[in-house]
mmCIF file of C-alpha atoms in Angstrom:
data_model
loop_
_atom_site.group_PDB
_atom_site.id
_atom_site.type_symbol
_atom_site.label_atom_id
_atom_site.label_comp_id
_atom_site.label_asym_id
_atom_site.label_seq_id
_atom_site.Cartn_x
_atom_site.Cartn_y
_atom_site.Cartn_z
ATOM 1 C CA MET A 1 -0.006 0.042 0.000
ATOM 2 C CA ASN A 2 1.425 3.326 -0.964
ATOM 3 C CA THR A 3 1.553 5.603 2.023
ATOM 4 C CA GLN A 4 2.333 8.655 0.187
ATOM 5 C CA ARG A 5 -0.910 8.501 -1.731
ATOM 6 C CA TYR A 6 -2.541 9.428 1.574
ATOM 7 C CA HIS A 7 0.062 11.769 3.158
ATOM 8 C CA ILE A 8 3.800 12.291 3.217
ATOM 9 C CA PRO A 9 4.829 12.435 6.918
ATOM 10 C CA VAL A 10 6.563 15.610 7.879
ATOM 11 C CA LEU A 11 9.823 15.771 10.025
ATOM 12 C CA LEU A 12 9.666 11.921 10.296
ATOM 13 C CA LYS A 13 12.998 11.275 11.892
ATOM 14 C CA GLU A 14 12.937 14.401 14.060
ATOM 15 C CA THR A 15 9.463 13.246 15.335
ATOM 16 C CA THR A 16 10.710 9.772 16.102
ATOM 17 C CA ASP A 17 13.833 10.961 17.768
ATOM 18 C CA ALA A 18 11.624 13.399 20.028
ATOM 19 C CA LEU A 19 9.459 10.523 21.233
ATOM 20 C CA ALA A 20 12.565 8.735 22.621
ATOM 21 C CA ILE A 21 10.660 5.342 21.979
ATOM 22 C CA LYS A 22 11.161 2.629 24.583
ATOM 23 C CA PRO A 23 10.726 -0.777 22.966
ATOM 24 C CA ASN A 24 8.228 -1.868 25.593
ATOM 25 C CA GLY A 25 6.529 1.474 25.977
ATOM 26 C CA ILE A 26 2.808 2.546 25.258
ATOM 27 C CA TYR A 27 2.428 5.338 22.812
ATOM 28 C CA LEU A 28 -0.449 7.263 21.538
ATOM 29 C CA ASP A 29 -0.624 8.897 18.101
ATOM 30 C CA CYS A 30 -3.502 11.451 18.446
ATOM 31 C CA THR A 31 -3.703 12.342 14.762
ATOM 32 C CA LEU A 32 -3.179 9.144 12.874
ATOM 33 C CA GLY A 33 -3.748 10.479 9.329
ATOM 34 C CA GLY A 34 -1.938 8.490 6.752
ATOM 35 C CA GLY A 35 -0.047 6.466 9.407
ATOM 36 C CA GLY A 36 3.433 7.496 8.443
ATOM 37 C CA HIS A 37 4.499 8.606 11.941
ATOM 38 C CA PHE A 38 2.552 5.727 13.536
ATOM 39 C CA LEU A 39 4.692 3.091 11.453
ATOM 40 C CA SER A 40 7.796 4.835 12.571
ATOM 41 C CA LEU A 41 6.700 4.701 16.084
ATOM 42 C CA LEU A 42 5.599 1.127 15.751
ATOM 43 C CA ASN A 43 9.020 0.052 14.327
ATOM 44 C CA GLY A 44 10.691 1.182 17.575
ATOM 45 C CA LEU A 45 8.487 -1.214 19.752
ATOM 46 C CA ASP A 46 9.014 -4.952 20.466
ATOM 47 C CA SER A 47 6.174 -7.419 21.002
ATOM 48 C CA THR A 48 5.489 -6.071 24.525
ATOM 49 C CA GLY A 49 5.011 -2.505 23.317
ATOM 50 C CA VAL A 50 1.601 -0.956 22.339
ATOM 51 C CA ALA A 51 0.865 1.774 19.718
ATOM 52 C CA VAL A 52 -2.566 3.405 19.890
ATOM 53 C CA GLY A 53 -3.638 5.574 17.037
ATOM 54 C CA ILE A 54 -6.882 7.686 16.856
ATOM 55 C CA ASP A 55 -8.393 10.030 14.358
ATOM 56 C CA ARG A 56 -11.628 11.768 14.007
ATOM 57 C CA ASP A 57 -11.682 11.102 10.259
ATOM 58 C CA PRO A 58 -13.266 7.770 9.529
ATOM 59 C CA ASP A 59 -11.171 7.583 6.202
ATOM 60 C CA ALA A 60 -8.045 7.761 8.102
ATOM 61 C CA VAL A 61 -9.179 5.105 10.637
ATOM 62 C CA ALA A 62 -10.293 2.799 7.739
ATOM 63 C CA TRP A 63 -7.012 3.283 5.922
ATOM 64 C CA ASN A 64 -4.930 2.474 8.909
ATOM 65 C CA ARG A 65 -6.945 -0.553 10.166
ATOM 66 C CA GLU A 66 -6.308 -2.093 6.748
ATOM 67 C CA ARG A 67 -2.666 -1.155 6.668
ATOM 68 C CA PHE A 68 -1.867 -2.368 10.266
ATOM 69 C CA HIS A 69 -4.355 -5.196 10.645
ATOM 70 C CA ASP A 70 -1.468 -7.791 10.897
ATOM 71 C CA TYR A 71 0.095 -5.973 13.887
ATOM 72 C CA ALA A 72 -2.740 -6.674 16.342
ATOM 73 C CA PRO A 73 -2.649 -6.740 19.418
ATOM 74 C CA THR A 74 0.357 -4.453 19.388
ATOM 75 C CA VAL A 75 -1.917 -2.001 17.508
ATOM 76 C CA ILE A 76 -5.101 -0.365 18.597
ATOM 77 C CA ILE A 77 -6.740 2.138 16.153
ATOM 78 C CA GLU A 78 -10.047 3.782 16.997
ATOM 79 C CA GLN A 79 -12.149 6.830 15.672
ATOM 80 C CA GLU A 80 -12.159 9.738 18.258
ATOM 81 C CA ARG A 81 -11.329 13.250 18.585
ATOM 82 C CA PHE A 82 -7.832 13.859 20.072
ATOM 83 C CA SER A 83 -9.312 15.999 22.930
ATOM 84 C CA GLN A 84 -11.113 12.681 24.001
ATOM 85 C CA PHE A 85 -8.124 10.362 23.772
ATOM 86 C CA ASP A 86 -8.872 9.350 27.235
ATOM 87 C CA ARG A 87 -11.962 7.594 26.189
ATOM 88 C CA VAL A 88 -10.004 5.222 24.036
ATOM 89 C CA LEU A 89 -7.358 4.571 26.740
ATOM 90 C CA HIS A 90 -10.223 3.817 29.331
ATOM 91 C CA LYS A 91 -11.827 1.417 26.751
ATOM 92 C CA HIS A 92 -8.650 -0.543 26.416
ATOM 93 C CA HIS A 93 -7.662 -0.390 30.128
ATOM 94 C CA ILE A 94 -4.599 1.780 29.659
ATOM 95 C CA SER A 95 -3.804 4.152 32.644
ATOM 96 C CA PHE A 96 -0.514 5.738 31.441
ATOM 97 C CA LEU A 97 1.490 6.571 28.325
ATOM 98 C CA ASP A 98 5.152 6.760 27.512
ATOM 99 C CA GLY A 99 4.699 9.228 24.611
ATOM 100 C CA MET A 100 2.034 11.206 22.829
ATOM 101 C CA LEU A 101 2.123 12.618 19.391
ATOM 102 C CA LEU A 102 0.042 15.311 17.757
ATOM 103 C CA ASP A 103 0.580 16.361 14.002
ATOM 104 C CA LEU A 104 -1.878 19.194 13.721
ATOM 105 C CA GLY A 105 -1.587 19.570 9.799
ATOM 106 C CA LEU A 106 -3.927 18.617 7.086
ATOM 107 C CA SER A 107 -3.125 15.394 5.237
ATOM 108 C CA GLN A 108 -2.722 15.309 1.539
ATOM 109 C CA HIS A 109 -5.919 13.130 1.477
ATOM 110 C CA HIS A 110 -7.984 16.017 2.809
ATOM 111 C CA ILE A 111 -6.639 18.442 0.232
ATOM 112 C CA THR A 112 -7.087 16.158 -2.687
ATOM 113 C CA GLU A 113 -10.500 14.851 -1.668
ATOM 114 C CA GLU A 114 -12.625 17.462 -3.295
ATOM 115 C CA GLN A 115 -15.865 16.656 -1.730
ATOM 116 C CA ARG A 116 -14.432 17.388 1.756
ATOM 117 C CA GLY A 117 -13.984 21.082 0.746
ATOM 118 C CA PHE A 118 -10.625 21.630 2.457
ATOM 119 C CA SER A 119 -8.912 23.194 -0.611
ATOM 120 C CA TYR A 120 -9.913 26.699 -2.299
ATOM 121 C CA MET A 121 -8.090 25.704 -5.494
ATOM 122 C CA LYS A 122 -10.982 23.557 -6.981
ATOM 123 C CA ASN A 123 -14.613 24.083 -6.773
ATOM 124 C CA ALA A 124 -16.059 21.922 -4.117
ATOM 125 C CA PRO A 125 -18.747 21.994 -1.352
ATOM 126 C CA LEU A 126 -18.041 24.322 1.606
ATOM 127 C CA ASP A 127 -17.672 21.472 4.021
ATOM 128 C CA MET A 128 -14.305 21.250 5.881
ATOM 129 C CA ARG A 129 -15.406 18.697 8.456
ATOM 130 C CA MET A 130 -12.741 16.363 9.733
ATOM 131 C CA ASP A 131 -15.526 14.034 10.917
ATOM 132 C CA PRO A 132 -18.298 13.953 8.422
ATOM 133 C CA THR A 133 -20.886 13.223 11.137
ATOM 134 C CA ASN A 134 -20.283 16.708 12.674
ATOM 135 C CA PRO A 135 -23.449 18.589 11.863
ATOM 136 C CA LEU A 136 -21.658 21.947 11.355
ATOM 137 C CA THR A 137 -20.198 22.757 8.038
ATOM 138 C CA ALA A 138 -18.352 25.888 6.650
ATOM 139 C CA ALA A 139 -21.386 26.750 4.591
ATOM 140 C CA ASP A 140 -23.451 26.740 7.852
ATOM 141 C CA ILE A 141 -21.135 29.187 9.402
ATOM 142 C CA LEU A 142 -21.041 31.477 6.259
ATOM 143 C CA ASN A 143 -24.810 31.420 5.688
ATOM 144 C CA ASN A 144 -25.988 31.721 9.276
ATOM 145 C CA SER A 145 -23.559 33.882 11.076
ATOM 146 C CA ASP A 146 -23.926 37.618 11.473
ATOM 147 C CA SER A 147 -21.274 40.108 10.570
ATOM 148 C CA ALA A 148 -20.026 40.426 14.163
ATOM 149 C CA GLU A 149 -19.607 36.702 14.467
ATOM 150 C CA LEU A 150 -17.867 36.409 11.089
ATOM 151 C CA THR A 151 -15.600 39.239 11.982
ATOM 152 C CA ARG A 152 -14.551 37.327 15.265
ATOM 153 C CA ILE A 153 -13.846 34.112 13.355
ATOM 154 C CA PHE A 154 -11.848 35.807 10.561
ATOM 155 C CA GLY A 155 -9.787 37.975 12.827
ATOM 156 C CA GLU A 156 -9.221 35.376 15.522
ATOM 157 C CA TYR A 157 -8.725 32.173 13.557
ATOM 158 C CA GLY A 158 -7.493 33.551 10.247
ATOM 159 C CA GLU A 159 -5.715 36.742 11.489
ATOM 160 C CA ILE A 160 -7.094 38.454 8.459
ATOM 161 C CA GLN A 161 -6.292 42.179 8.086
ATOM 162 C CA ASN A 162 -9.592 44.208 8.307
ATOM 163 C CA PRO A 163 -11.828 41.135 9.031
ATOM 164 C CA GLN A 164 -14.854 43.535 9.275
ATOM 165 C CA ARG A 165 -14.727 44.272 5.530
ATOM 166 C CA MET A 166 -14.684 40.626 4.584
ATOM 167 C CA ALA A 167 -17.372 39.842 7.238
ATOM 168 C CA ARG A 168 -19.720 42.601 5.842
ATOM 169 C CA THR A 169 -19.270 41.457 2.394
ATOM 170 C CA ILE A 170 -20.265 37.826 3.077
ATOM 171 C CA ALA A 171 -23.131 38.807 5.454
ATOM 172 C CA HIS A 172 -24.611 41.243 2.821
ATOM 173 C CA TYR A 173 -24.370 38.426 0.157
ATOM 174 C CA THR A 174 -26.028 35.825 2.276
ATOM 175 C CA ASN A 175 -28.979 38.120 3.045
ATOM 176 C CA LYS A 176 -30.303 37.302 -0.449
ATOM 177 C CA ASN A 177 -28.058 34.264 -1.562
ATOM 178 C CA THR A 178 -26.727 31.077 -0.167
ATOM 179 C CA LEU A 179 -23.066 30.116 -0.380
ATOM 180 C CA HIS A 180 -22.884 26.330 -1.237
ATOM 181 C CA THR A 181 -19.437 25.881 -2.892
ATOM 182 C CA THR A 182 -15.868 27.435 -3.298
ATOM 183 C CA ASP A 183 -16.851 29.216 -6.508
ATOM 184 C CA ASP A 184 -19.811 30.798 -4.831
ATOM 185 C CA LEU A 185 -17.478 32.114 -2.140
ATOM 186 C CA LYS A 186 -14.986 33.427 -4.623
ATOM 187 C CA GLU A 187 -17.602 35.102 -6.698
ATOM 188 C CA CYS A 188 -18.975 36.745 -3.456
ATOM 189 C CA LEU A 189 -15.600 38.064 -2.463
ATOM 190 C CA HIS A 190 -14.659 39.066 -6.044
ATOM 191 C CA ARG A 191 -17.607 41.591 -5.932
ATOM 192 C CA GLU A 192 -15.778 43.310 -3.068
ATOM 193 C CA TYR A 193 -12.196 42.891 -3.704
ATOM 194 C CA GLY A 194 -12.128 42.352 -7.543
ATOM 195 C CA PRO A 195 -8.640 41.304 -8.775
ATOM 196 C CA ARG A 196 -6.946 42.269 -5.659
ATOM 197 C CA LEU A 197 -8.420 39.183 -3.831
ATOM 198 C CA LYS A 198 -5.144 37.252 -3.199
ATOM 199 C CA ILE A 199 -4.488 33.501 -2.716
ATOM 200 C CA LYS A 200 -2.984 34.304 0.694
ATOM 201 C CA MET A 201 -6.206 36.024 1.798
ATOM 202 C CA LEU A 202 -8.273 32.780 0.618
ATOM 203 C CA ALA A 203 -5.798 30.682 2.530
ATOM 204 C CA LYS A 204 -6.380 32.534 5.713
ATOM 205 C CA LEU A 205 -10.169 32.620 5.297
ATOM 206 C CA TYR A 206 -10.047 28.754 4.735
ATOM 207 C CA GLN A 207 -7.881 28.337 7.840
ATOM 208 C CA ALA A 208 -10.291 30.368 9.753
ATOM 209 C CA LEU A 209 -13.339 28.395 8.626
ATOM 210 C CA ARG A 210 -11.639 25.086 9.158
ATOM 211 C CA ILE A 211 -10.671 25.956 12.735
ATOM 212 C CA ALA A 212 -14.230 27.091 13.440
ATOM 213 C CA VAL A 213 -15.860 24.068 11.884
ATOM 214 C CA ASN A 214 -13.627 21.555 13.828
ATOM 215 C CA ASP A 215 -13.203 23.639 17.037
ATOM 216 C CA GLU A 216 -9.423 23.055 16.604
ATOM 217 C CA LEU A 217 -8.105 25.386 19.220
ATOM 218 C CA ARG A 218 -10.200 24.263 22.076
ATOM 219 C CA GLU A 219 -9.428 20.653 21.059
ATOM 220 C CA LEU A 220 -5.760 21.309 21.167
ATOM 221 C CA LYS A 221 -6.075 23.062 24.635
ATOM 222 C CA THR A 222 -7.989 20.180 26.162
ATOM 223 C CA CYS A 223 -5.739 17.530 24.766
ATOM 224 C CA LEU A 224 -2.722 19.268 26.177
ATOM 225 C CA GLY A 225 -4.274 19.609 29.461
ATOM 226 C CA LYS A 226 -5.069 16.011 29.713
ATOM 227 C CA SER A 227 -1.607 14.902 28.758
ATOM 228 C CA VAL A 228 -0.424 15.909 32.206
ATOM 229 C CA LYS A 229 -2.424 13.127 33.825
ATOM 230 C CA TYR A 230 -1.640 10.396 31.381
ATOM 231 C CA LEU A 231 2.031 10.673 30.660
ATOM 232 C CA ASN A 232 4.413 8.713 32.741
ATOM 233 C CA LYS A 233 7.541 10.275 34.323
ATOM 234 C CA ASP A 234 10.038 10.810 31.441
ATOM 235 C CA GLY A 235 7.185 10.308 29.042
ATOM 236 C CA ARG A 236 7.455 12.630 25.935
ATOM 237 C CA LEU A 237 4.772 15.008 24.475
ATOM 238 C CA VAL A 238 5.599 15.894 20.847
ATOM 239 C CA VAL A 239 3.483 18.302 18.934
ATOM 240 C CA MET A 240 3.781 19.514 15.291
ATOM 241 C CA ALA A 241 2.089 22.768 14.499
ATOM 242 C CA TYR A 242 1.583 24.436 11.033
ATOM 243 C CA HIS A 243 0.385 27.960 11.950
ATOM 244 C CA SER A 244 1.066 30.560 14.630
ATOM 245 C CA LEU A 245 -2.223 30.102 16.577
ATOM 246 C CA GLU A 246 -1.637 26.447 17.252
ATOM 247 C CA ASP A 247 2.221 26.851 17.794
ATOM 248 C CA ARG A 248 1.586 29.730 20.283
ATOM 249 C CA ILE A 249 -0.725 27.498 22.331
ATOM 250 C CA VAL A 250 1.738 24.610 22.303
ATOM 251 C CA LYS A 251 4.783 27.067 23.179
ATOM 252 C CA ASN A 252 2.861 28.654 26.110
ATOM 253 C CA PHE A 253 1.610 25.371 27.427
ATOM 254 C CA MET A 254 5.119 23.736 27.490
ATOM 255 C CA ARG A 255 6.585 26.984 28.957
ATOM 256 C CA ASP A 256 3.994 27.151 31.739
ATOM 257 C CA MET A 257 4.204 23.653 32.617
ATOM 258 C CA GLU A 258 7.897 24.188 33.421
ATOM 259 C CA LYS A 259 7.280 26.614 36.035
ATOM 260 C CA SER A 260 7.934 25.797 39.701
ATOM 261 C CA CYS A 261 5.779 28.555 41.059
ATOM 262 C CA THR A 262 2.398 30.029 39.884
ATOM 263 C CA CYS A 263 2.095 32.620 42.653
ATOM 264 C CA PRO A 264 1.254 36.236 41.467
ATOM 265 C CA PRO A 265 4.294 38.440 40.549
ATOM 266 C CA GLY A 266 5.583 40.242 43.668
ATOM 267 C CA ALA A 267 4.415 37.685 46.141
ATOM 268 C CA ILE A 268 6.722 37.771 49.282
ATOM 269 C CA MET A 269 6.923 33.944 49.423
ATOM 270 C CA CYS A 270 5.697 30.988 47.366
ATOM 271 C CA THR A 271 2.362 29.417 48.746
ATOM 272 C CA CYS A 272 1.157 27.661 45.602
ATOM 273 C CA GLY A 273 2.958 24.388 46.137
ATOM 274 C CA ASN A 274 3.289 23.946 42.355
ATOM 275 C CA THR A 275 5.972 21.710 40.925
ATOM 276 C CA PRO A 276 7.107 21.640 37.264
ATOM 277 C CA LYS A 277 5.173 19.225 35.109
ATOM 278 C CA PHE A 278 7.293 19.176 31.922
ATOM 279 C CA LYS A 279 10.729 20.070 30.731
ATOM 280 C CA ARG A 280 11.194 21.279 27.239
ATOM 281 C CA VAL A 281 13.489 19.100 25.029
ATOM 282 C CA ASN A 282 13.964 21.962 22.553
ATOM 283 C CA ARG A 283 13.524 25.549 23.423
ATOM 284 C CA LYS A 284 13.170 26.658 19.851
ATOM 285 C CA ALA A 285 10.831 24.825 17.435
ATOM 286 C CA ILE A 286 12.449 22.356 15.046
ATOM 287 C CA LYS A 287 11.724 23.116 11.420
ATOM 288 C CA ALA A 288 11.996 21.042 8.222
ATOM 289 C CA SER A 289 15.346 21.216 6.364
ATOM 290 C CA GLU A 290 15.626 22.933 2.959
ATOM 291 C CA GLN A 291 16.108 19.392 1.420
ATOM 292 C CA GLU A 292 12.785 18.123 2.962
ATOM 293 C CA ILE A 293 10.972 21.240 1.942
ATOM 294 C CA ALA A 294 12.213 20.867 -1.741
ATOM 295 C CA ALA A 295 10.842 17.292 -1.607
ATOM 296 C CA ASN A 296 7.636 18.168 0.174
ATOM 297 C CA PRO A 297 6.672 21.911 0.240
ATOM 298 C CA SER A 298 3.924 21.258 2.801
ATOM 299 C CA ALA A 299 6.798 20.720 5.410
ATOM 300 C CA ARG A 300 7.643 24.413 5.192
ATOM 301 C CA PRO A 301 5.441 25.755 8.006
ATOM 302 C CA ALA A 302 5.771 22.783 10.336
ATOM 303 C CA ARG A 303 7.079 23.644 13.712
ATOM 304 C CA LEU A 304 7.982 20.745 16.200
ATOM 305 C CA ARG A 305 8.146 21.035 19.872
ATOM 306 C CA ALA A 306 8.670 18.416 22.589
ATOM 307 C CA ALA A 307 8.676 18.183 26.278
ATOM 308 C CA THR A 308 9.396 15.535 28.764
ATOM 309 C CA ARG A 309 7.103 14.716 31.742
ATOM 310 C CA THR A 310 8.968 15.522 34.975
ATOM 311 C CA GLY A 311 6.534 14.658 37.859
ATOM 312 C CA ASN A 312 4.728 11.567 38.839
#
């Protein structure tokens, strides 16, 4: 089976090294995707190790169950949101992990599967759901949100310059029309921006919509918070982010979890009783090499951060 038909894994060696895999350990890939990182993880285990893979996308789950069906019982694959990984662990009577991996990027499968609507390059339904059973689509957000809500989404999740202008344009259009497809959205925006509508602006808009549809930032914060409870001492948390919003959340989480004191600034003495929960493996994010970027341009924005669990 050709893995690259589904997705080319980014920073593969760096991710595997960051996990510091123990042959008899228990590891969780929270964003299974095409299974490239999962296979590398699995290759580091012996017959006593366990690899758990989850994904909210049923396509990814089906793909990997077929690919790894000969590895049972070493491999466990389930469909679940990564914020709810503890449900899968509870189901399989797993209390602690030696490592967790989150690759927060879109897979090539999502981009090329036109009916999923993740790409603005081809005409497709305004969907963008990672899990097709999720009732909320990008079209729902665009057609049913008022200008104020669209402004918040575009500004907060897409970091679009002057989000009010784009929000007003779309809200005015949807008062009399309905946006169904990528071409509908482009037509709407061209009325306001004309030839000045840049690909970069569309990319930011699609990022904002995808984050809103899949509640990605809250998912990430919830997952990171739960990692404290489930990682063994010396267990590794490894996260690969592809835009500044996600990377900032990961960076701040790992930095805050290193703190030995959380008392307010200026406190005369420490009364919080806090102890550090993680120690960062790399202070600066690891980026793809120019050679990898040349072979796989989607690796360019990737930022890899890792931390070691320090407490019990």
